[in-house]
Coordinates of C-alpha atoms (C1' of nucleotides) in Angstrom, one line a residue:
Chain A
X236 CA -25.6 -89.3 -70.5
X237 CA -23.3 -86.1 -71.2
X238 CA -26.4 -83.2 -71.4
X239 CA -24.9 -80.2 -73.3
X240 CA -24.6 -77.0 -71.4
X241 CA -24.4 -73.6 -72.4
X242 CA -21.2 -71.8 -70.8
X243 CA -23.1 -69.6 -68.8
X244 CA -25.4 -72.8 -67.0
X245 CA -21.8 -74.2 -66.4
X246 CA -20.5 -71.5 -65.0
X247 CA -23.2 -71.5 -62.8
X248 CA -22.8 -75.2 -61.8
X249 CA -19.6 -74.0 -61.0
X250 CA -20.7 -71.7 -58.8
X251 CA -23.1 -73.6 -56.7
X252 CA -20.6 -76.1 -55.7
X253 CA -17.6 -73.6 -54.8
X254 CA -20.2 -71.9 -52.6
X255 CA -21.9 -75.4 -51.3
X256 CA -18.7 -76.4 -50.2
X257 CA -18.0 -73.5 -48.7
X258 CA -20.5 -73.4 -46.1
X259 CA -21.9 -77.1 -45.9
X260 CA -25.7 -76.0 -46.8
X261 CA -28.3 -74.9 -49.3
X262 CA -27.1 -72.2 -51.8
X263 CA -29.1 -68.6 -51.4
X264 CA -29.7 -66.6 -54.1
X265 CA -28.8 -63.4 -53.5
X266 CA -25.3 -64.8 -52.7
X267 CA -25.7 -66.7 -55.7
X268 CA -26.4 -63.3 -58.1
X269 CA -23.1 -62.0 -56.1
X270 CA -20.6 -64.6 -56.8
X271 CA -21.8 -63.9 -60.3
X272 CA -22.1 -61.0 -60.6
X273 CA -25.9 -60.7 -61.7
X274 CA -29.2 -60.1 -60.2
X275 CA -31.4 -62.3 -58.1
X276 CA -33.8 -62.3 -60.5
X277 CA -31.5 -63.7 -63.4
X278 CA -30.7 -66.2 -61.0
X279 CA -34.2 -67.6 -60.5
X280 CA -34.7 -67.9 -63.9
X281 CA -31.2 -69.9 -64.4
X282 CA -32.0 -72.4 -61.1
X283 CA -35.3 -73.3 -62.7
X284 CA -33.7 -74.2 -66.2
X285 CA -31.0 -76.6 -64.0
X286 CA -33.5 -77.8 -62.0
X287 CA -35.4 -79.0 -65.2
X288 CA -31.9 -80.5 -66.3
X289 CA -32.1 -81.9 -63.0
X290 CA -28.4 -80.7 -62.0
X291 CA -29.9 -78.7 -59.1
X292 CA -32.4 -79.2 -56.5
X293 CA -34.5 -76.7 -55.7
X294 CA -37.3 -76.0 -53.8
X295 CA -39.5 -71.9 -54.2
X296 CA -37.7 -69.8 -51.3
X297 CA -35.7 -72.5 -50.0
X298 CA -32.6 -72.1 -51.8
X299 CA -30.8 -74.7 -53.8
X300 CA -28.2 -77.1 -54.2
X301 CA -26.5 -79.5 -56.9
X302 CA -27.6 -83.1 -57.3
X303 CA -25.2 -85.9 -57.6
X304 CA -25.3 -85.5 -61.8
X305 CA -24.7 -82.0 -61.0
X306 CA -21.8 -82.6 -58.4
X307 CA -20.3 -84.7 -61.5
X308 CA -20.7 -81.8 -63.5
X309 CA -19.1 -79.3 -61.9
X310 CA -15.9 -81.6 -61.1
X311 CA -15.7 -81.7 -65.0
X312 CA -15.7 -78.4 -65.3
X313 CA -13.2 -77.6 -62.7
X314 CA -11.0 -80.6 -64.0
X315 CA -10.4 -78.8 -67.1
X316 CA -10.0 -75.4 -65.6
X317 CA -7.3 -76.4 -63.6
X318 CA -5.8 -78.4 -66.6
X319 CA -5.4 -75.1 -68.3
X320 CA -4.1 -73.4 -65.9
X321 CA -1.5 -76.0 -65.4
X322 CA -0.8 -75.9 -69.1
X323 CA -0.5 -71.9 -69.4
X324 CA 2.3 -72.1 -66.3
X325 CA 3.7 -75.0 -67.0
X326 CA 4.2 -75.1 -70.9
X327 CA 3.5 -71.5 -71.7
X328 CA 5.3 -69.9 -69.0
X329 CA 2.5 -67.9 -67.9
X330 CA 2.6 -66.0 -64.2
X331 CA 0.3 -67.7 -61.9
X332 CA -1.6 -64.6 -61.6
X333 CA -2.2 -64.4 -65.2
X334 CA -3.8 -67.6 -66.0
X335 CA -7.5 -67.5 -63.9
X336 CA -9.0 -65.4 -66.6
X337 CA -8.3 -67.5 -69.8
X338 CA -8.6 -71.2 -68.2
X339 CA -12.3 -69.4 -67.6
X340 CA -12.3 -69.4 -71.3
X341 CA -10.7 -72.8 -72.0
X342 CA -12.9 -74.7 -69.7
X343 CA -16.0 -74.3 -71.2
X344 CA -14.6 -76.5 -74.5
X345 CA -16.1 -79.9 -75.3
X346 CA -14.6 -82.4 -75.9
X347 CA -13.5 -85.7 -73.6
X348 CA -10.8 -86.5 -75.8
X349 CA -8.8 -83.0 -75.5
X350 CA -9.0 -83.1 -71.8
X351 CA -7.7 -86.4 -71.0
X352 CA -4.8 -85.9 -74.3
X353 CA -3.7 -82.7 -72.4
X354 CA -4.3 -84.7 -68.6
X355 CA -1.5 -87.2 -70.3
X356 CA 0.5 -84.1 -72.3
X357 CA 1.3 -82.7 -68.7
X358 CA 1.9 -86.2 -67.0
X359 CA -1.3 -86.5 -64.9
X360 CA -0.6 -83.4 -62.5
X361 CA -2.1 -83.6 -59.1
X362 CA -2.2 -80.2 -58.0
X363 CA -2.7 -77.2 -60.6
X364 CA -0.2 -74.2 -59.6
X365 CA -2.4 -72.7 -57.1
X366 CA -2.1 -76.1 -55.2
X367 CA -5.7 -77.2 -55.6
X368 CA -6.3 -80.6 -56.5
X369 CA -7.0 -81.5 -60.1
X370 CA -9.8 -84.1 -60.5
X371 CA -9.1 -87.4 -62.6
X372 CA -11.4 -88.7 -65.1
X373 CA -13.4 -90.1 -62.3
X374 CA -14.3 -86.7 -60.4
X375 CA -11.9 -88.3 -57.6
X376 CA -10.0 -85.4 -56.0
X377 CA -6.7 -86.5 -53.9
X378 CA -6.9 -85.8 -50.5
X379 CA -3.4 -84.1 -48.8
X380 CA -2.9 -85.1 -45.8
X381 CA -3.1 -82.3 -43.2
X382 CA -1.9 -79.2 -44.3
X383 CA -1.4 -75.5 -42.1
X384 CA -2.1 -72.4 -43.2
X385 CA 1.4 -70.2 -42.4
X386 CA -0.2 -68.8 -39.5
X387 CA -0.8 -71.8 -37.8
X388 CA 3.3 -72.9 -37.7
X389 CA 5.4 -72.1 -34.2
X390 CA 8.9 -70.8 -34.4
X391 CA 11.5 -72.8 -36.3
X392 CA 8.6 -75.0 -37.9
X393 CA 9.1 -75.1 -41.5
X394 CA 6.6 -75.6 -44.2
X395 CA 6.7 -76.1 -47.8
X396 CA 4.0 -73.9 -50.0
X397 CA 1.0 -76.5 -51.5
X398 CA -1.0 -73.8 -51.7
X399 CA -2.7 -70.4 -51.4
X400 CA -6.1 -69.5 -50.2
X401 CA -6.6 -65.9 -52.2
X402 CA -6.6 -66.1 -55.9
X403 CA -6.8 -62.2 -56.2
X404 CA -4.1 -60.8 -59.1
X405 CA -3.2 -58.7 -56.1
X406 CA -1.6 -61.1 -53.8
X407 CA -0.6 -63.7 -56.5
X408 CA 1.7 -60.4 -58.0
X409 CA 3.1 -60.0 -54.0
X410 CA 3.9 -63.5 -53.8
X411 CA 6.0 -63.2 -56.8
X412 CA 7.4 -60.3 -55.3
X413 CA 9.0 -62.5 -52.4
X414 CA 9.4 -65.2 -55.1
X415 CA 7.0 -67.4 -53.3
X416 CA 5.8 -70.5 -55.2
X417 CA 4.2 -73.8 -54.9
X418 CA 7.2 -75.8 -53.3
X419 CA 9.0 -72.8 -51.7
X420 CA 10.2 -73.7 -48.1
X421 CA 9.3 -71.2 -45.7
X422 CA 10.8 -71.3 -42.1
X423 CA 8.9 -69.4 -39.3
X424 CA 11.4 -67.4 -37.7
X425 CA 9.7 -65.0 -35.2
X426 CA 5.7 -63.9 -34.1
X427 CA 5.7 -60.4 -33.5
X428 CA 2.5 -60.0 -30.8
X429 CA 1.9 -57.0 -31.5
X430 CA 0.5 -57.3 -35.1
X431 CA 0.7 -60.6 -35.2
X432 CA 3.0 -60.6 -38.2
X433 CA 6.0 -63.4 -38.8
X434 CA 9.5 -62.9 -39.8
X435 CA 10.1 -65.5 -42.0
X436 CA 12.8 -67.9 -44.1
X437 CA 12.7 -68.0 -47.6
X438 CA 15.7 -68.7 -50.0
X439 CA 18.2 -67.8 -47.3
X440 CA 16.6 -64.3 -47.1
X441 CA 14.7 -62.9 -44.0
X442 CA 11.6 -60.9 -44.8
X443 CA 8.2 -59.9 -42.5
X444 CA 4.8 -61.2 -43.8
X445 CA 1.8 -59.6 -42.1
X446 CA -0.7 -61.3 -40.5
X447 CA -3.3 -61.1 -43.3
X448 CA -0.8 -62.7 -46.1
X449 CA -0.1 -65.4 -43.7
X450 CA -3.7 -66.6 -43.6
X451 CA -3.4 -67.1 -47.1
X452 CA -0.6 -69.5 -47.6
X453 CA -1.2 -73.2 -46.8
X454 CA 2.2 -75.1 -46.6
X455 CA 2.4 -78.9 -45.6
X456 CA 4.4 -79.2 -42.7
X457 CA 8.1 -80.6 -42.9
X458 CA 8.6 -83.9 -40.6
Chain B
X121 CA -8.5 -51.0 -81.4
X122 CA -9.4 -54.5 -81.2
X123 CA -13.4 -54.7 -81.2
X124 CA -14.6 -57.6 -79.6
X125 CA -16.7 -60.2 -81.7
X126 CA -19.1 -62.7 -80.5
X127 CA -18.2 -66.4 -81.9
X128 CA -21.3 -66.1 -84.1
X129 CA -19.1 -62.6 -85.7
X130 CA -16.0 -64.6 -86.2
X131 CA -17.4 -67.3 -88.1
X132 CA -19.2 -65.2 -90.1
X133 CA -15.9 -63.0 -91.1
X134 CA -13.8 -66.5 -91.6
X135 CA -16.6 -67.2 -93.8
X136 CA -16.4 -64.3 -96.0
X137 CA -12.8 -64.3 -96.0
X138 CA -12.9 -67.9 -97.2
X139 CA -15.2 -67.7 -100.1
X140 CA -13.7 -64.1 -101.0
X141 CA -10.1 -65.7 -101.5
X142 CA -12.0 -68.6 -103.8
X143 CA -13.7 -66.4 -106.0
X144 CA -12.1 -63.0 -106.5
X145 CA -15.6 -61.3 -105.9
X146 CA -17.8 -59.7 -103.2
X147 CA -20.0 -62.9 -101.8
X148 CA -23.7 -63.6 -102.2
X149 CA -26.2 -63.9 -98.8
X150 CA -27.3 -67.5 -100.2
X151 CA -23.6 -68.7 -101.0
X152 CA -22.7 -67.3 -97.1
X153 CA -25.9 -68.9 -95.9
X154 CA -25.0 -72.3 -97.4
X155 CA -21.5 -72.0 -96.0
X156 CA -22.5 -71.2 -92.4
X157 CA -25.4 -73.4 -92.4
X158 CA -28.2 -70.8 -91.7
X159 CA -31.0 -69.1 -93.6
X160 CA -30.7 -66.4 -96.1
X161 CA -32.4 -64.0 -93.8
X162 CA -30.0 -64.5 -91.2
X163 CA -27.4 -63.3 -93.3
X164 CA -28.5 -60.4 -93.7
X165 CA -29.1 -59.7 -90.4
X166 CA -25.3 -60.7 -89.6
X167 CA -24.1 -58.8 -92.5
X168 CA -25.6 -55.2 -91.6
X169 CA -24.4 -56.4 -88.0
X170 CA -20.8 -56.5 -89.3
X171 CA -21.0 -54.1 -91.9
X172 CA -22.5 -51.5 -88.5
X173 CA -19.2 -52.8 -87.0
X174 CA -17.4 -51.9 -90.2
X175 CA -15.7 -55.2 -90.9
X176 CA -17.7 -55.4 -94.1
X177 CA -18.1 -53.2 -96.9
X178 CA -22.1 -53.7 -98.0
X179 CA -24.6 -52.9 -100.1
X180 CA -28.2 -54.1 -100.9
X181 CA -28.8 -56.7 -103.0
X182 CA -25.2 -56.2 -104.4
X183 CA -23.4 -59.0 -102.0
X184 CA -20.6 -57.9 -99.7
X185 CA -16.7 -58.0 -98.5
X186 CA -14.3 -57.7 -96.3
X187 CA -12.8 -54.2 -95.0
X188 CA -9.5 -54.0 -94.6
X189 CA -9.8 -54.4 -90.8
X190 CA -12.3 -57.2 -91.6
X191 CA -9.7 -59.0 -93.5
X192 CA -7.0 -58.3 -90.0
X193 CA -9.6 -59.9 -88.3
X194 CA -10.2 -62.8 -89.9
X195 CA -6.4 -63.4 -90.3
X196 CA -6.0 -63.7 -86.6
X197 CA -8.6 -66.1 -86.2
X198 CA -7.6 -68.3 -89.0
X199 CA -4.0 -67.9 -87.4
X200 CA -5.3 -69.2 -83.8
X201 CA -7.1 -72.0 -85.9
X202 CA -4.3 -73.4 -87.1
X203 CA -1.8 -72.7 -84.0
X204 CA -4.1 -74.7 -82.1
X205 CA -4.5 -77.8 -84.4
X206 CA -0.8 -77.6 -84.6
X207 CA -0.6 -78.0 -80.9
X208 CA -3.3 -81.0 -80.9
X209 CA -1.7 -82.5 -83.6
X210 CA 2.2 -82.0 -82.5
X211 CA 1.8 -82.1 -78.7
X212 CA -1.7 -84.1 -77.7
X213 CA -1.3 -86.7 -80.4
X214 CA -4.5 -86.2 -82.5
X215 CA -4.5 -87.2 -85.8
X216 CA -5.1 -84.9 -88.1
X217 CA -9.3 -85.7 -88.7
X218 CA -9.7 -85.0 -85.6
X219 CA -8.6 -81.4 -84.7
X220 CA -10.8 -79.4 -87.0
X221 CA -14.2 -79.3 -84.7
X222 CA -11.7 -78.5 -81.6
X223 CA -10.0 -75.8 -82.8
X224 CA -13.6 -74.1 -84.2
X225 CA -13.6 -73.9 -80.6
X226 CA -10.5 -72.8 -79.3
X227 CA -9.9 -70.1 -81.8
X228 CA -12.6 -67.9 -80.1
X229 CA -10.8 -67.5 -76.6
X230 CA -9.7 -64.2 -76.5
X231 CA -6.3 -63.5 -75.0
X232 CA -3.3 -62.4 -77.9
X233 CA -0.4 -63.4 -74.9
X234 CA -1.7 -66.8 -75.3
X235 CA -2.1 -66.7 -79.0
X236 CA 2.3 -65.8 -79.4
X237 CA 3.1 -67.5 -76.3
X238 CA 1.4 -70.7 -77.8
X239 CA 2.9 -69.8 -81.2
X240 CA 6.5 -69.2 -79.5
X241 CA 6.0 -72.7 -77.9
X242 CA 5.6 -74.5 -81.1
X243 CA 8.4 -73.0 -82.3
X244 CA 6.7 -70.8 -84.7
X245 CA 5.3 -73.3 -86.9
X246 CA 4.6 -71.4 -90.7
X247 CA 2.3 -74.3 -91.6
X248 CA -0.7 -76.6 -90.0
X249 CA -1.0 -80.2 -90.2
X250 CA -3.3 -79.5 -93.6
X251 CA -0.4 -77.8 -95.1
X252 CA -2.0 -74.5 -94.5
X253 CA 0.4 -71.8 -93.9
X254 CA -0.1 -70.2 -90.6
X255 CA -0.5 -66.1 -90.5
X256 CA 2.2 -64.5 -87.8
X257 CA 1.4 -61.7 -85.7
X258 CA 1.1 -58.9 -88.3
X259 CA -1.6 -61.4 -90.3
X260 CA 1.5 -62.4 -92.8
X261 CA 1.3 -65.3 -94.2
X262 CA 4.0 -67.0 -96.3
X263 CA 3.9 -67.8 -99.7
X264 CA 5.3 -71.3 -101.3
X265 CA 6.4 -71.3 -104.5
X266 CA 4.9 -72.9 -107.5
X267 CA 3.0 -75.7 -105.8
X268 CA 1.4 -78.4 -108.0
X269 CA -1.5 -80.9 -107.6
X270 CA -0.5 -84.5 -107.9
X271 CA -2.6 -85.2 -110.9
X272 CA -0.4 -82.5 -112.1
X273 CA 2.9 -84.1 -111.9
X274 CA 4.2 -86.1 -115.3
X275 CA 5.3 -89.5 -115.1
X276 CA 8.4 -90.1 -113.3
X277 CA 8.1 -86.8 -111.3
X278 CA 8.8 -86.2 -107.3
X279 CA 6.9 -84.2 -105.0
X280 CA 7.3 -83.7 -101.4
X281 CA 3.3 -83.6 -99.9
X282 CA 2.4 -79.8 -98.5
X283 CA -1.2 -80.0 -98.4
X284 CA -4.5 -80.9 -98.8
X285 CA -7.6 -79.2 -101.0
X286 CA -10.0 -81.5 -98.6
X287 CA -10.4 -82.2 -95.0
X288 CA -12.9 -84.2 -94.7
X289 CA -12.8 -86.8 -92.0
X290 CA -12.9 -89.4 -94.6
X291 CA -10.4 -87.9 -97.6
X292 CA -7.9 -87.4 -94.0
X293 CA -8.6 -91.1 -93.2
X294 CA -7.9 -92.3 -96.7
X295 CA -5.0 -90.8 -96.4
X296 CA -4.2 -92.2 -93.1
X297 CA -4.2 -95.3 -94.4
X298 CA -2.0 -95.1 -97.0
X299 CA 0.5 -93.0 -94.4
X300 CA 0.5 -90.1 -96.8
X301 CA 1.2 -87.2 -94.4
X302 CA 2.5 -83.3 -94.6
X303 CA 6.2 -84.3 -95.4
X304 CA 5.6 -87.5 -97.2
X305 CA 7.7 -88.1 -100.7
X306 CA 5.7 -89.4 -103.9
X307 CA 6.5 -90.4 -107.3
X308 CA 4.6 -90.9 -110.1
X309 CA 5.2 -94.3 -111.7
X310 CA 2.2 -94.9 -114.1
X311 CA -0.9 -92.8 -115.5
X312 CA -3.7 -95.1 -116.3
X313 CA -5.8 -93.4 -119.5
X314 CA -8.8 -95.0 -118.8
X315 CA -9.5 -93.8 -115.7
X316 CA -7.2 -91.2 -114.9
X317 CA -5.8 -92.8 -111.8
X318 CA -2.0 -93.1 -111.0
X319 CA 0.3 -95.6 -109.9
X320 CA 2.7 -93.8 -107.5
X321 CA 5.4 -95.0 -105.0
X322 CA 5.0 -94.2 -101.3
X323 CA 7.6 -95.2 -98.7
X324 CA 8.8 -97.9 -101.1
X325 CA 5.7 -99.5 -102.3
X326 CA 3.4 -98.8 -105.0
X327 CA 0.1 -98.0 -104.7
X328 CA -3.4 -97.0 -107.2
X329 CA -4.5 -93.5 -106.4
X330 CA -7.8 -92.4 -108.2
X331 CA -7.9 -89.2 -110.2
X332 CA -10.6 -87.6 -107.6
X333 CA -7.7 -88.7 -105.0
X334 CA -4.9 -87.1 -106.9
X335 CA -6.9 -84.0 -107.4
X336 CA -6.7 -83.4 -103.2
X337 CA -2.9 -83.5 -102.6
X338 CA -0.8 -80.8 -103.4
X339 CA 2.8 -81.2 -103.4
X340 CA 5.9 -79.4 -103.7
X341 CA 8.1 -80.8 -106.8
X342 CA 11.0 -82.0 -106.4
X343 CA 14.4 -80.6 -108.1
Chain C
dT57 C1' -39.8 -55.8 -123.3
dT58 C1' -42.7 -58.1 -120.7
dT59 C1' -42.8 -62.5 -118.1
dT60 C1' -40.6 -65.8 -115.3
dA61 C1' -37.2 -67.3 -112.0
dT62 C1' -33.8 -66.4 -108.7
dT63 C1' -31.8 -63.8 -105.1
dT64 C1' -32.2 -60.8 -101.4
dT65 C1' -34.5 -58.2 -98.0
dT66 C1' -38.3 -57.2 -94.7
dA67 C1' -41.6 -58.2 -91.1
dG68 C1' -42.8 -60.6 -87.3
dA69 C1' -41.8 -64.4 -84.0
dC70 C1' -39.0 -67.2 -80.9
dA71 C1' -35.5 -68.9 -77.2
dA72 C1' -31.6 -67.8 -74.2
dG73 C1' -29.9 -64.9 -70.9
dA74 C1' -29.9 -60.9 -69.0
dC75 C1' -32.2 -56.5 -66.8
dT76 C1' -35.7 -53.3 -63.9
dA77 C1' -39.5 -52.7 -61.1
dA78 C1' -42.8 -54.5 -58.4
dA79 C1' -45.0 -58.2 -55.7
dC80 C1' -44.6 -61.8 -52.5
dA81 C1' -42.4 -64.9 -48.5
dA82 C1' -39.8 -65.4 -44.5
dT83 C1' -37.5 -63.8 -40.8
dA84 C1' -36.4 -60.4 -37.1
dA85 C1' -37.7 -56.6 -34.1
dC86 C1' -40.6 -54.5 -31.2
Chain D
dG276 C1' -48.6 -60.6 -33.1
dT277 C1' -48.2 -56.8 -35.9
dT278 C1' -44.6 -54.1 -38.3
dA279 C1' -39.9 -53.8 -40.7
dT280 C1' -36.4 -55.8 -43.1
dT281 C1' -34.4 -58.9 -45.9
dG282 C1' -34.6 -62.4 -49.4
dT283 C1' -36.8 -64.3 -53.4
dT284 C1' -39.9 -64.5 -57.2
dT285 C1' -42.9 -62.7 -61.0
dA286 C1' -44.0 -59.8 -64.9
dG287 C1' -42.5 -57.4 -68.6
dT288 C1' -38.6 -55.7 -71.6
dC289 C1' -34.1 -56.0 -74.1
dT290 C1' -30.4 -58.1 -77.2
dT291 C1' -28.4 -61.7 -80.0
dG292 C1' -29.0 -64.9 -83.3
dT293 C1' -32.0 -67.6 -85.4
dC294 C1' -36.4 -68.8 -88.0
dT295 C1' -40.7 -68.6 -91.5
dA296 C1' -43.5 -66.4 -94.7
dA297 C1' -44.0 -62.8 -97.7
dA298 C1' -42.5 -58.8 -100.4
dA299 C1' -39.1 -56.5 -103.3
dA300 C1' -35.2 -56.3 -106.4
dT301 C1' -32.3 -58.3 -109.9
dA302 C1' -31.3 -61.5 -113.6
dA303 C1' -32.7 -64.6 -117.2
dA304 C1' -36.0 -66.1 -120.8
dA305 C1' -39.5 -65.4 -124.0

DNA sequence: TTTTATTTTTAGACAAGACTAAACAATAAC
DNA sequence: GTTATTGTTTAGTCTTGTCTAAAAATAAAA
């Protein structure tokens, strides 16, 4: 059942279904080499030992994407990422810009038994403290129901953070800066046309977030 | 500073520290290729590898050992070893037969934050759940004093359990079953001649431990 | 001290995973 | 419907860590 994987075939497994559910079609490989960091070439070679292992479909020139044993594979793999990261914020008091790098690490360790001991240790979390949903044992992900990015709120709406769509140490550091978290409530105060930015409501304080960093916050809509 | 090791280098150096601390001597190619499991030839690959890197003092046909930044080394992996089964005993509820193949894993992930933060979250544990003392930050490691073996003990006398010569899945089972643990109190009551095996009192009751048994447990005396 | 046995090292090969350079498809432009 | 351009694959090389088979050094026995 369980077929061993190297960490590097499971990182591209990872890979292949970040980008396949990004845009809802066959994975390239040129934009495969780029997500990681390679060359096309190496790429080829690493589709055609999947597609043996029969995680991958793939077809000479046509590009490629995960079968359902690889689809199962990959929500593994993510479950235990976002385990970790849960565990480094959550129990270790790591920054949530500080924790992408080592869960990378931790991930790749086997064992069934650690994964659902720790799933238990930190009381069957939902959402791992980007906001992104942590599969169970099953691969099942929970669906939210509809959620906004900041951006899309009107005045006086108010919205509390589930999640960001920019992982980058960069803007994880700036939301720490304005102390915004998963859970913050953020009130839309005023749309300034002319750049599009917002004046916003956080913690009783008023601050301006630019257009950009608004796209990047998803919030669930209060009432 | 800190050189970065493959997993394969690690192993190799906590391999050489290992047998180095047994036998107060440099370490033969066939005694390091029984313990790692490998060929002779491979060794000595590894070991001109390492010895490149100088982590090992060697030279032909003349065995090798640790440098002193070898030894530093192998102190903090041996210290993340035994952090982490700490953790998987104390916090995920392994028992303690279990943890050894996981933390061969988890000692390789590089990050020193999450080494101490892990260490300041299990309240800076100076022993495993073998009895093992655990190195701290500087690679210091704390001394008992006098610690005896149970077959040691005369009749009559106490000892408080501290560790274990063998962690084999089955010696840790064995004692499993007769709840002997880190912590546990024992008396002698009996020495059988014959065989060599003791009668001692555990939680109350008495029990037959054979002299192979006996040999395994090292305790602290009591008074 | 010469012979025998053991230990250790070399030489050459292999698989995984990467690379460069070059060939080959597929698509777009004219 | 040829040419450019882009995307993809092949061929050959490299490194790490391993192996086998054979040679060389050391240790033990006669």
């Amino acid at each position: 059942m369980a077929i061993l994987l190297t960490q590097s075939e499971e990182n591209y497994i990872k890979a292949v279904y970040a980008l396949q559910q990004h845009h809802q079609a066959s994975v390239g490989t040129n934009e495969l080499a780029e997500r990681m960091d390679t060359k096309a070439s190496s790429v080829t070679d690493m589709i055609k030992r999947l597609s043996e292992k029969s995680l991958i479909q793939y077809e000479k020139y046509k590009g490629c994407e995960l079968t359902e044993e690889g689809i199962r594979t990959a929500l593994k793999t993510i479950r235990k990422h976002r385990l970790w990261e849960t565990f480094l914020v959550e129990k270790l008091k790591f920054g949530w810009d500080e924790v992408h790098d080592i869960a990378e690490q931790l991930e790749h360790i086997q064992s069934v038994k650690l994964t659902d001991q720790l799933d238990a240790f930190l009381n069957y979390p939902k959402f791992d403290p980007h906001g992104d949903p942590i599969p169970d044992q099953t691969g099942a992900i929970v669906q939210r129901d509809q959620s906004f990015l900041l951006n899309e709120l009107e005045i006086g709406a108010e919205g509390v953070v589930i999640g960001v769509a920019d992982s980058s140490a960069s803007f994880l550091r700036f939301l720490d800066r304005y102390k915004i978290n998963i859970g913050t409530c953020i009130q839309i105060k005023e749309i300034y046309a002319f750049d599009d930015s917002r004046a916003i409501e956080i913690h009783g304080e008023t601050v301006n977030l630019s257009a950009a960093a608004t796209q990047k916050i998803t919030v669930q809509k209060q009432q």
